Amino acid sequence: ESIERMAKRFVFVSKTMNADVVFENDVDTNHAADPQPILEARRDVIPVHAGVFTFQGDFLRVFHAINARVRGLAGELGAIEQEYPAIWPVRLFKEIDYFHQFPHQVVMCAPVKGEHATRDEFARRYSKGQEFDSIKVDDGLLADSEYGLGPAVCDCCYYALEGQTRVQNAFYTCYNKVFRNEHSAHGRLDRLLSFSVRDIMFIGDRHYVLEARQLLIEALSEILGALHLNVLVATANDAFFANESAMKSVFQNSHRLKYELLALIPHLDTRIAIGSINLHLDVFGRAFDIETAPGVPAHSGCIGVGMERASYALFCQHGPELGMWPVEVLDYLELSPQPGPATGV
């Protein structure tokens, strides 16, 4: 058992130390045009607002199939399934210094103040007959914000372990909505205000976490290959944590803390991140006083796969009709090329 653990660590070191690309699936794509106009025309993808969409039909079938595959991987690892709230208390943002590091991504929540007169004034000012496109936050009607919309999935896992002093090595998994203050410059699905992520978290001692990350790198590489996606797993330039923008990239790259799953989008001639693999060291262990033994902060890491982006990349590379896709991909996702039920208007 000791030799096996050592061998796994050597594999990890040989594959990831000073490596910018740890996996590449350089396959030819079947499609070059933007599939979104067709997906919108048949109402598989329905625009709601900038960065906000509704999904149904074949797009949603693919969306659920990808989630099922990643969840299946979590099940093979014996991951503990969890359910997280969509909102974070301000203290969670504070403990991980999120406001300081990522102010451009923050979306806060604020209720109307509790006094009857205030609620009455709010109802009058923002009734359907009034002219408004947004709600003023400095007009005295809204209370102080105690919550924000969750910008990531994994943090709630560590928040729930706060103060635990003998945490066992373990995998966890959760699927949740994520919110960030951004939207696509193209009006497409490459960047969204609200999107969906399946995370697999791993927490425990340092060696366990390193081996877990290597295992997940290899497992995700197999999934990406089975999907016939033109994709790279490569070092990311944006940090998961660490302050000061100049230092973030240096610290991140020197320790290879974050890799991104970069799928080709042919019609944009660029790659987008459809997921990431993150190593947190003991940052969350220290932030939330999580220990594997008294005085020993827990290490952690996670992988996340974005359902909208992964689905979008598949449609961009294989085409808007499932009948155009490689049979092996449909079989892997357990999908039929037949169209789903009529969507109506």
CSV table of C-alpha atoms in Angstrom, one decimal:
chain,number,residue,atom,x,y,z
A,1,GLU,CA,0.0,0.0,0.0
A,2,SER,CA,2.8,2.4,0.8
A,3,ILE,CA,4.6,1.6,-2.5
A,4,GLU,CA,1.3,2.2,-4.3
A,5,ARG,CA,0.8,5.6,-2.7
A,6,MET,CA,4.4,6.5,-3.5
A,7,ALA,CA,4.0,5.5,-7.1
A,8,LYS,CA,0.9,7.6,-7.4
A,9,ARG,CA,2.8,10.6,-6.1
A,10,PHE,CA,5.6,10.0,-8.6
A,11,VAL,CA,3.0,9.9,-11.4
A,12,PHE,CA,1.5,13.1,-10.2
A,13,VAL,CA,4.9,14.8,-10.0
A,14,SER,CA,6.0,13.6,-13.5
A,15,LYS,CA,2.8,14.7,-15.1
A,16,THR,CA,2.2,18.1,-13.5
A,17,MET,CA,5.4,19.6,-12.3
A,18,ASN,CA,6.3,22.6,-14.6
A,19,ALA,CA,3.7,21.4,-17.1
A,20,ASP,CA,1.4,23.9,-18.8
A,21,VAL,CA,-0.7,21.3,-20.6
A,22,VAL,CA,-1.5,18.0,-18.8
A,23,PHE,CA,-4.0,16.7,-21.4
A,24,GLU,CA,-4.7,17.5,-25.0
A,25,ASN,CA,-7.4,16.0,-27.2
A,26,ASP,CA,-6.5,17.5,-30.6
A,27,VAL,CA,-9.4,16.1,-32.7
A,28,ASP,CA,-11.0,17.6,-35.8
A,29,THR,CA,-14.4,19.2,-35.1
A,30,ASN,CA,-17.4,18.3,-37.2
A,31,HIS,CA,-18.9,21.8,-37.2
A,32,ALA,CA,-17.7,25.4,-37.7
A,33,ALA,CA,-20.8,27.6,-37.6
A,34,ASP,CA,-22.4,29.1,-34.5
A,35,PRO,CA,-25.1,26.7,-33.4
A,36,GLN,CA,-26.9,29.1,-31.1
A,37,PRO,CA,-29.2,30.8,-33.7
A,38,ILE,CA,-30.6,27.3,-34.5
A,39,LEU,CA,-30.9,26.3,-30.9
A,40,GLU,CA,-32.8,29.6,-30.2
A,41,ALA,CA,-35.0,29.2,-33.3
A,42,ARG,CA,-36.2,25.8,-32.1
A,43,ARG,CA,-36.4,27.2,-28.5
A,44,ASP,CA,-33.9,24.8,-27.0
A,45,VAL,CA,-32.2,28.0,-25.8
A,46,ILE,CA,-34.4,30.9,-24.8
A,47,PRO,CA,-32.9,34.3,-24.0
A,48,VAL,CA,-34.4,35.9,-20.9
A,49,HIS,CA,-32.0,38.8,-20.1
A,50,ALA,CA,-28.3,39.6,-20.7
A,51,GLY,CA,-26.4,36.5,-19.4
A,52,VAL,CA,-29.6,34.7,-18.4
A,53,PHE,CA,-31.2,31.8,-20.4
A,54,THR,CA,-33.9,29.1,-20.2
A,55,PHE,CA,-33.1,25.7,-21.6
A,56,GLN,CA,-35.3,22.8,-22.9
A,57,GLY,CA,-35.3,20.2,-25.6
A,58,ASP,CA,-32.1,18.6,-26.8
A,59,PHE,CA,-29.9,21.2,-25.2
A,60,LEU,CA,-31.3,20.4,-21.8
A,61,ARG,CA,-31.0,16.6,-22.5
A,62,VAL,CA,-27.2,17.1,-23.2
A,63,PHE,CA,-27.0,19.3,-20.1
A,64,HIS,CA,-28.4,16.6,-17.8
A,65,ALA,CA,-26.4,13.9,-19.5
A,66,ILE,CA,-23.1,15.7,-18.7
A,67,ASN,CA,-24.2,16.3,-15.1
A,68,ALA,CA,-25.1,12.6,-14.8
A,69,ARG,CA,-21.6,11.6,-16.1
A,70,VAL,CA,-19.8,13.8,-13.6
A,71,ARG,CA,-22.1,12.7,-10.8
A,72,GLY,CA,-21.4,9.1,-11.7
A,73,LEU,CA,-17.7,9.8,-11.4
A,74,ALA,CA,-18.4,11.2,-7.9
A,75,GLY,CA,-20.3,8.1,-7.0
A,76,GLU,CA,-17.5,5.8,-8.1
A,77,LEU,CA,-15.2,7.8,-5.7
A,78,GLY,CA,-17.7,7.3,-2.8
A,79,ALA,CA,-18.3,11.1,-2.7
A,80,ILE,CA,-20.8,12.3,0.0
A,81,GLU,CA,-23.6,14.1,-1.9
A,82,GLN,CA,-24.5,17.5,-0.4
A,83,GLU,CA,-27.0,20.3,-1.1
A,84,TYR,CA,-26.0,24.0,-0.7
A,85,PRO,CA,-27.9,27.2,-0.5
A,86,ALA,CA,-27.8,29.6,-3.5
A,87,ILE,CA,-27.0,32.5,-1.2
A,88,TRP,CA,-23.9,33.0,1.1
A,89,PRO,CA,-23.9,34.9,4.3
A,90,VAL,CA,-21.5,37.9,4.2
A,91,ARG,CA,-19.3,36.1,6.8
A,92,LEU,CA,-18.5,33.4,4.2
A,93,PHE,CA,-17.3,36.0,1.7
A,94,LYS,CA,-15.3,37.7,4.4
A,95,GLU,CA,-13.6,34.5,5.7
A,96,ILE,CA,-12.2,33.7,2.2
A,97,ASP,CA,-11.5,37.4,1.4
A,98,TYR,CA,-13.7,37.2,-1.7
A,99,PHE,CA,-14.8,40.8,-1.8
A,100,HIS,CA,-11.2,41.9,-1.9
A,101,GLN,CA,-10.1,39.4,-4.5
A,102,PHE,CA,-13.0,39.3,-6.9
A,103,PRO,CA,-15.1,42.5,-6.4
A,104,HIS,CA,-16.0,42.5,-10.1
A,105,GLN,CA,-17.9,39.2,-9.8
A,106,VAL,CA,-19.9,40.0,-6.7
A,107,VAL,CA,-23.8,40.0,-6.8
A,108,MET,CA,-25.3,41.0,-3.5
A,109,CYS,CA,-28.9,40.5,-2.1
A,110,ALA,CA,-30.8,43.1,-0.1
A,111,PRO,CA,-34.4,42.9,1.2
A,112,VAL,CA,-36.9,45.7,1.5
A,113,LYS,CA,-36.8,47.2,5.0
A,114,GLY,CA,-39.3,45.8,7.4
A,115,GLU,CA,-41.3,48.9,8.3
A,116,HIS,CA,-44.8,49.1,6.8
A,117,ALA,CA,-44.4,52.6,5.5
A,118,THR,CA,-41.1,51.6,3.7
A,119,ARG,CA,-42.8,48.6,2.1
A,120,ASP,CA,-45.7,50.6,1.0
A,121,GLU,CA,-43.5,53.2,-0.6
A,122,PHE,CA,-41.4,50.5,-2.3
A,123,ALA,CA,-44.6,48.9,-3.7
A,124,ARG,CA,-45.9,52.3,-5.0
A,125,ARG,CA,-42.6,53.4,-6.5
A,126,TYR,CA,-42.0,50.1,-8.3
A,127,SER,CA,-45.5,49.2,-9.4
A,128,LYS,CA,-46.0,48.0,-13.0
A,129,GLY,CA,-47.3,51.4,-14.1
A,130,GLN,CA,-44.1,53.2,-13.1
A,131,GLU,CA,-41.1,53.8,-15.3
A,132,PHE,CA,-38.0,51.8,-14.1
A,133,ASP,CA,-35.4,49.3,-15.3
A,134,SER,CA,-33.5,48.9,-12.1
A,135,ILE,CA,-34.0,49.3,-8.3
A,136,LYS,CA,-32.1,52.1,-6.5
A,137,VAL,CA,-30.1,50.8,-3.6
A,138,ASP,CA,-29.4,54.1,-1.9
A,139,ASP,CA,-32.9,55.5,-1.6
A,140,GLY,CA,-33.5,54.3,1.9
A,141,LEU,CA,-35.9,51.5,1.0
A,142,LEU,CA,-33.5,48.6,1.0
A,143,ALA,CA,-31.9,47.1,4.2
A,144,ASP,CA,-28.2,46.4,4.5
A,145,SER,CA,-27.1,43.3,2.6
A,146,GLU,CA,-26.4,40.3,4.8
A,147,TYR,CA,-26.2,37.9,1.9
A,148,GLY,CA,-24.8,37.5,-1.6
A,149,LEU,CA,-25.5,35.1,-4.4
A,150,GLY,CA,-23.0,32.2,-4.3
A,151,PRO,CA,-20.2,32.8,-6.9
A,152,ALA,CA,-18.8,29.2,-6.5
A,153,VAL,CA,-20.0,25.8,-5.4
A,154,CYS,CA,-17.2,24.3,-3.3
A,155,ASP,CA,-16.8,26.9,-0.6
A,156,CYS,CA,-20.0,25.8,1.2
A,157,CYS,CA,-18.4,22.4,1.7
A,158,TYR,CA,-15.6,23.9,3.7
A,159,TYR,CA,-17.9,26.3,5.5
A,160,ALA,CA,-19.9,23.3,6.8
A,161,LEU,CA,-16.7,21.7,8.1
A,162,GLU,CA,-15.8,24.8,10.2
A,163,GLY,CA,-14.2,23.9,13.5
A,164,GLN,CA,-13.8,20.2,12.8
A,165,THR,CA,-10.5,19.0,14.3
A,166,ARG,CA,-10.3,15.4,13.1
A,167,VAL,CA,-11.6,15.5,9.5
A,168,GLN,CA,-11.3,12.3,7.6
A,169,ASN,CA,-10.0,12.1,4.1
A,170,ALA,CA,-13.1,12.3,1.9
A,171,PHE,CA,-14.7,13.3,-1.4
A,172,TYR,CA,-17.9,15.4,-1.5
A,173,THR,CA,-20.1,16.5,-4.5
A,174,CYS,CA,-22.8,19.1,-5.2
A,175,TYR,CA,-24.6,20.5,-8.1
A,176,ASN,CA,-25.7,24.1,-7.8
A,177,LYS,CA,-26.3,27.4,-9.5
A,178,VAL,CA,-23.5,29.9,-9.5
A,179,PHE,CA,-23.8,33.7,-9.9
A,180,ARG,CA,-21.2,36.2,-11.2
A,181,ASN,CA,-21.5,39.7,-12.5
A,182,GLU,CA,-20.6,39.0,-16.1
A,183,HIS,CA,-22.2,38.2,-19.4
A,184,SER,CA,-21.1,37.4,-23.0
A,185,ALA,CA,-19.9,40.1,-25.3
A,186,HIS,CA,-21.5,38.0,-28.1
A,187,GLY,CA,-24.9,37.4,-26.4
A,188,ARG,CA,-24.0,33.7,-26.4
A,189,LEU,CA,-23.6,30.9,-23.8
A,190,ASP,CA,-19.8,31.4,-23.4
A,191,ARG,CA,-20.3,33.7,-20.3
A,192,LEU,CA,-23.4,33.8,-18.1
A,193,LEU,CA,-24.7,35.7,-15.1
A,194,SER,CA,-26.2,32.6,-13.7
A,195,PHE,CA,-24.9,29.1,-14.6
A,196,SER,CA,-24.8,25.6,-13.3
A,197,VAL,CA,-21.8,23.6,-11.9
A,198,ARG,CA,-21.2,20.1,-10.7
A,199,ASP,CA,-18.3,20.1,-8.2
A,200,ILE,CA,-16.4,17.3,-6.7
A,201,MET,CA,-14.5,18.4,-3.6
A,202,PHE,CA,-11.7,16.5,-1.8
A,203,ILE,CA,-10.4,17.3,1.6
A,204,GLY,CA,-8.0,15.7,4.0
A,205,ASP,CA,-4.2,15.4,4.5
A,206,ARG,CA,-1.8,16.8,1.9
A,207,HIS,CA,-0.9,13.4,0.3
A,208,TYR,CA,-4.5,12.4,0.0
A,209,VAL,CA,-5.5,15.7,-1.7
A,210,LEU,CA,-2.6,15.5,-4.2
A,211,GLU,CA,-3.5,11.9,-5.2
A,212,ALA,CA,-7.2,12.8,-5.4
A,213,ARG,CA,-6.4,15.7,-7.8
A,214,GLN,CA,-4.3,13.4,-10.0
A,215,LEU,CA,-7.0,10.8,-10.0
A,216,LEU,CA,-9.6,13.5,-11.1
A,217,ILE,CA,-7.3,14.9,-13.8
A,218,GLU,CA,-7.1,11.4,-15.3
A,219,ALA,CA,-10.8,10.7,-14.9
A,220,LEU,CA,-11.8,14.1,-16.5
A,221,SER,CA,-9.4,13.5,-19.4
A,222,GLU,CA,-11.1,10.2,-20.1
A,223,ILE,CA,-14.6,11.9,-20.1
A,224,LEU,CA,-13.4,14.6,-22.4
A,225,GLY,CA,-11.9,12.1,-24.8
A,226,ALA,CA,-15.1,10.1,-24.8
A,227,LEU,CA,-17.0,13.2,-25.7
A,228,HIS,CA,-14.7,13.7,-28.8
A,229,LEU,CA,-14.1,17.3,-27.7
A,230,ASN,CA,-11.2,19.3,-28.9
A,231,VAL,CA,-10.0,20.4,-25.5
A,232,LEU,CA,-6.9,21.2,-23.4
A,233,VAL,CA,-6.3,20.8,-19.7
A,234,ALA,CA,-3.9,23.5,-19.1
A,235,THR,CA,-2.5,25.8,-16.4
A,236,ALA,CA,-4.9,28.7,-15.6
A,237,ASN,CA,-3.7,32.3,-15.4
A,238,ASP,CA,-6.4,33.5,-13.0
A,239,ALA,CA,-6.0,32.6,-9.4
A,240,PHE,CA,-8.5,30.8,-7.2
A,241,PHE,CA,-7.1,32.7,-4.3
A,242,ALA,CA,-4.0,34.9,-3.3
A,243,ASN,CA,-4.1,38.7,-3.4
A,244,GLU,CA,-2.5,41.3,-5.6
A,245,SER,CA,-3.0,40.7,-9.3
A,246,ALA,CA,0.7,40.5,-10.2
A,247,MET,CA,1.4,38.0,-7.5
A,248,LYS,CA,-1.7,35.8,-8.2
A,249,SER,CA,-0.4,34.5,-11.5
A,250,VAL,CA,3.2,34.0,-10.2
A,251,PHE,CA,2.0,32.1,-7.1
A,252,GLN,CA,-0.6,30.1,-9.1
A,253,ASN,CA,1.7,29.0,-11.9
A,254,SER,CA,4.7,28.2,-9.6
A,255,HIS,CA,2.5,25.8,-7.6
A,256,ARG,CA,0.3,24.6,-10.5
A,257,LEU,CA,-2.8,25.3,-8.3
A,258,LYS,CA,-5.4,25.6,-11.1
A,259,TYR,CA,-5.9,23.9,-14.4
A,260,GLU,CA,-8.7,24.8,-16.8
A,261,LEU,CA,-10.6,22.5,-19.3
A,262,LEU,CA,-10.3,24.7,-22.4
A,263,ALA,CA,-12.7,23.6,-25.2
A,264,LEU,CA,-12.4,25.0,-28.7
A,265,ILE,CA,-15.3,27.2,-29.9
A,266,PRO,CA,-14.7,27.0,-33.7
A,267,HIS,CA,-16.9,29.9,-34.9
A,268,LEU,CA,-15.2,32.3,-32.3
A,269,ASP,CA,-11.7,30.8,-33.0
A,270,THR,CA,-11.0,30.7,-29.3
A,271,ARG,CA,-11.2,28.4,-26.3
A,272,ILE,CA,-13.5,28.8,-23.3
A,273,ALA,CA,-13.1,27.2,-19.8
A,274,ILE,CA,-15.8,24.5,-19.4
A,275,GLY,CA,-14.4,23.4,-16.1
A,276,SER,CA,-11.5,23.7,-13.7
A,277,ILE,CA,-9.3,21.6,-11.4
A,278,ASN,CA,-8.2,23.5,-8.3
A,279,LEU,CA,-5.7,22.8,-5.5
A,280,HIS,CA,-6.3,25.0,-2.4
A,281,LEU,CA,-3.4,23.8,-0.3
A,282,ASP,CA,-4.4,24.5,3.3
A,283,VAL,CA,-6.1,27.9,2.6
A,284,PHE,CA,-9.6,26.8,3.5
A,285,GLY,CA,-8.4,24.6,6.3
A,286,ARG,CA,-6.9,27.7,7.9
A,287,ALA,CA,-9.8,30.0,7.0
A,288,PHE,CA,-12.3,27.7,8.7
A,289,ASP,CA,-10.2,26.0,11.4
A,290,ILE,CA,-10.5,22.6,9.7
A,291,GLU,CA,-7.9,20.1,10.9
A,292,THR,CA,-7.0,16.5,10.1
A,293,ALA,CA,-5.3,16.3,13.5
A,294,PRO,CA,-4.9,18.9,16.3
A,295,GLY,CA,-2.8,21.7,14.9
A,296,VAL,CA,-2.7,20.3,11.4
A,297,PRO,CA,-4.8,22.3,8.9
A,298,ALA,CA,-6.7,20.3,6.3
A,299,HIS,CA,-5.7,20.5,2.6
A,300,SER,CA,-8.4,20.6,-0.1
A,301,GLY,CA,-9.1,20.8,-3.7
A,302,CYS,CA,-12.0,20.5,-6.2
A,303,ILE,CA,-13.0,20.1,-9.8
A,304,GLY,CA,-15.9,21.9,-11.3
A,305,VAL,CA,-17.7,21.3,-14.7
A,306,GLY,CA,-20.0,24.0,-16.0
A,307,MET,CA,-23.1,22.5,-17.6
A,308,GLU,CA,-24.0,25.3,-19.9
A,309,ARG,CA,-20.5,25.8,-21.3
A,310,ALA,CA,-19.8,22.1,-21.7
A,311,SER,CA,-23.1,21.6,-23.5
A,312,TYR,CA,-22.4,24.7,-25.7
A,313,ALA,CA,-19.0,23.4,-26.6
A,314,LEU,CA,-20.4,20.1,-27.7
A,315,PHE,CA,-23.0,21.8,-29.9
A,316,CYS,CA,-20.4,24.1,-31.3
A,317,GLN,CA,-18.0,21.3,-32.2
A,318,HIS,CA,-20.5,18.6,-33.2
A,319,GLY,CA,-23.4,20.7,-34.6
A,320,PRO,CA,-26.9,21.8,-33.5
A,321,GLU,CA,-28.6,18.5,-34.4
A,322,LEU,CA,-27.9,15.4,-32.3
A,323,GLY,CA,-28.1,13.3,-35.5
A,324,MET,CA,-24.9,15.0,-36.7
A,325,TRP,CA,-23.0,13.9,-33.6
A,326,PRO,CA,-20.6,10.9,-33.5
A,327,VAL,CA,-22.5,7.8,-32.4
A,328,GLU,CA,-19.9,7.0,-29.8
A,329,VAL,CA,-20.6,10.4,-28.1
A,330,LEU,CA,-24.4,9.8,-28.0
A,331,ASP,CA,-23.8,6.3,-26.7
A,332,TYR,CA,-21.5,7.6,-24.0
A,333,LEU,CA,-24.1,10.2,-22.9
A,334,GLU,CA,-26.9,7.6,-23.3
A,335,LEU,CA,-28.8,9.9,-25.6
A,336,SER,CA,-31.0,9.1,-28.6
A,337,PRO,CA,-30.5,11.3,-31.8
A,338,GLN,CA,-34.3,11.6,-32.0
A,339,PRO,CA,-35.6,15.0,-31.2
A,340,GLY,CA,-37.3,15.6,-27.9
A,341,PRO,CA,-41.0,16.4,-27.5
A,342,ALA,CA,-42.4,19.5,-29.2
A,343,THR,CA,-41.6,22.7,-27.3
A,344,GLY,CA,-44.4,24.9,-28.4
A,345,VAL,CA,-44.2,28.7,-28.4
